[in-house]
Each structure stands twice: as C-alpha cells, then as structure tokens.
Amino acid sequence: MTFAPGITGLLVIDPYNDFISEGGKVWDRLKGVAEANGCIPHMEQVLDAARVADIRVFYALHRRYRPGDYETWKYVAPIQKAAWDRRTFEFGTWGGELRDEFKPQPGDIVSQEHWCSSGFANTDLDLLLKKHGIGELIVIGLIAHTCVEATVRYGAELGYQVTVVKDATTSYSDDHMHAALEVNLPNYAAVVSTDEVVEAIRAGR
C-alpha cells in the first residue's frame, strides 16, 4: 500500500458539528462508537499526515438544510426525511458548520453538497478529482454505513482506487460498523487502520 501525492486525494466526508461535536444533533447517537474507536483523533491524524505529504484534500459535504428544500419534492428518501425533520446541518447554524479541526485550508477543494448519501451523485466531485489528476482516494469521515459507504461504492464504480480508514469513521452501533466495514465495503475498497494508512502516506513522500 503506497500513496503517491500526485495521484492520491484525501476525501473528508461530512465532519459537521451536528455529527462529531458535543451538542450536535446526531452526536449522541454516534458518540459511543466514535469514542470507542478514536474516530475524531484518527481523522485528525490522517488529515495531518496528508497535508504534510502534500496530498490534496477534498471535501464531500452533505446538503445543509434550508427551508423549502424538500417541501415540494414528489419523493423524499427516508434518510432525507430524517434530516428534514431534525433540520440536520441547518444552513447558518453552528451544527451546519464544520468542526474546527476539519475546516478547509487554502488549496483544499470543496465539492458541491450532496443531497442524499453519495458524495458523487449530482455533484461535481468526480470532475474536480479528475481535473486534479486524482485516481486514488483515501476516505475518512461520517457516517460509515451511509455517506461513507455510498461514496466509496460510487467511487469504485467510477474507476477510483479507494482506501477506507476504518477507525477514522463511525456509525450508530457496532453492528452498523460491522456491516459497512467488514461485510460491504471490502467488495469495493481496501479497509485499513489509521496507523497503516499514515505509515503508507509517510513512505510515499
């Protein structure tokens, strides 16, 4: 496992306060698994290692709720209905801001917000990756069984070589983590630990 800076991108998915900060609307559901596997410090480790190695950082962010988003839709998926009911990641609120440690820096690339789970569906993420010559992706962020899994699957379909950092993500329960990281995602990506991916990033510098 090696990562060359010129063709590798780090993809950070949905590090919103509502997900991974105390007081966030979804934090209580994610807290147990996140604290048990060290999700937040591991995300920081991978992000820091990528920046040191000049691996470009990309962000795939969920649509921040705005009044009127879903009211006139013919079909609303259950996951969208839940976000609508809770006003998750509401635009202009603290919950809809990125946690401080994961805010984009100059040179980072932020794609259009995705409406459901995949960071690729109906966004410019694929275009932005291709314009920067990226063929390999390291993926960290939230949530393992929804946006991470959907984005990784879609990325594999588009031809990217994908690596998921299993302890730099979290979900609602150990069962959700098992289903995503041990049953589903190994069909589409390499699933590795923070220590393994950081070592490989450093070796490729």
Short mmCIF file of C-alpha atoms in Angstrom, two decimals, residues 1-3 37 42 46 137-140 162-169 177 181-182 185-186 189-201:
data_model
loop_
_atom_site.label_atom_id
_atom_site.label_comp_id
_atom_site.label_asym_id
_atom_site.label_seq_id
_atom_site.Cartn_x
_atom_site.Cartn_y
_atom_site.Cartn_z
CA MET A 1 0.00 0.00 0.00
CA THR A 2 1.58 3.22 -1.23
CA PHE A 3 0.15 6.67 -1.89
CA ASN A 37 -12.56 3.69 18.16
CA HIS A 42 -7.76 9.35 13.97
CA VAL A 46 -4.87 11.10 8.68
CA LEU A 137 -8.72 8.09 -2.78
CA ILE A 138 -8.25 7.78 0.95
CA VAL A 139 -11.61 8.21 2.65
CA ILE A 140 -12.38 9.36 6.20
CA VAL A 162 -10.31 3.59 -2.83
CA THR A 163 -8.95 3.06 0.67
CA VAL A 164 -11.24 3.44 3.69
CA VAL A 165 -9.75 4.21 7.10
CA LYS A 166 -11.85 2.04 9.40
CA ASP A 167 -11.07 3.81 12.68
CA ALA A 168 -11.46 7.29 11.16
CA THR A 169 -15.20 6.85 10.71
CA MET A 177 -19.84 -0.62 11.61
CA LEU A 181 -16.61 -2.09 7.10
CA GLU A 182 -16.47 -5.88 7.22
CA LEU A 185 -17.00 -2.13 1.76
CA PRO A 186 -14.30 -4.80 1.30
CA ALA A 189 -12.13 -0.77 -1.30
CA ALA A 190 -9.17 -1.60 0.88
CA VAL A 191 -10.20 -1.20 4.52
CA VAL A 192 -7.24 -0.30 6.76
CA SER A 193 -6.38 1.32 10.08
CA THR A 194 -5.12 4.82 10.75
CA ASP A 195 -1.67 3.51 11.66
CA GLU A 196 -1.44 1.59 8.38
CA VAL A 197 -2.54 4.48 6.19
CA VAL A 198 -0.35 7.06 7.96
CA GLU A 199 2.68 4.82 7.60
CA ALA A 200 1.95 4.36 3.89
CA ILE A 201 1.48 8.12 3.38
#
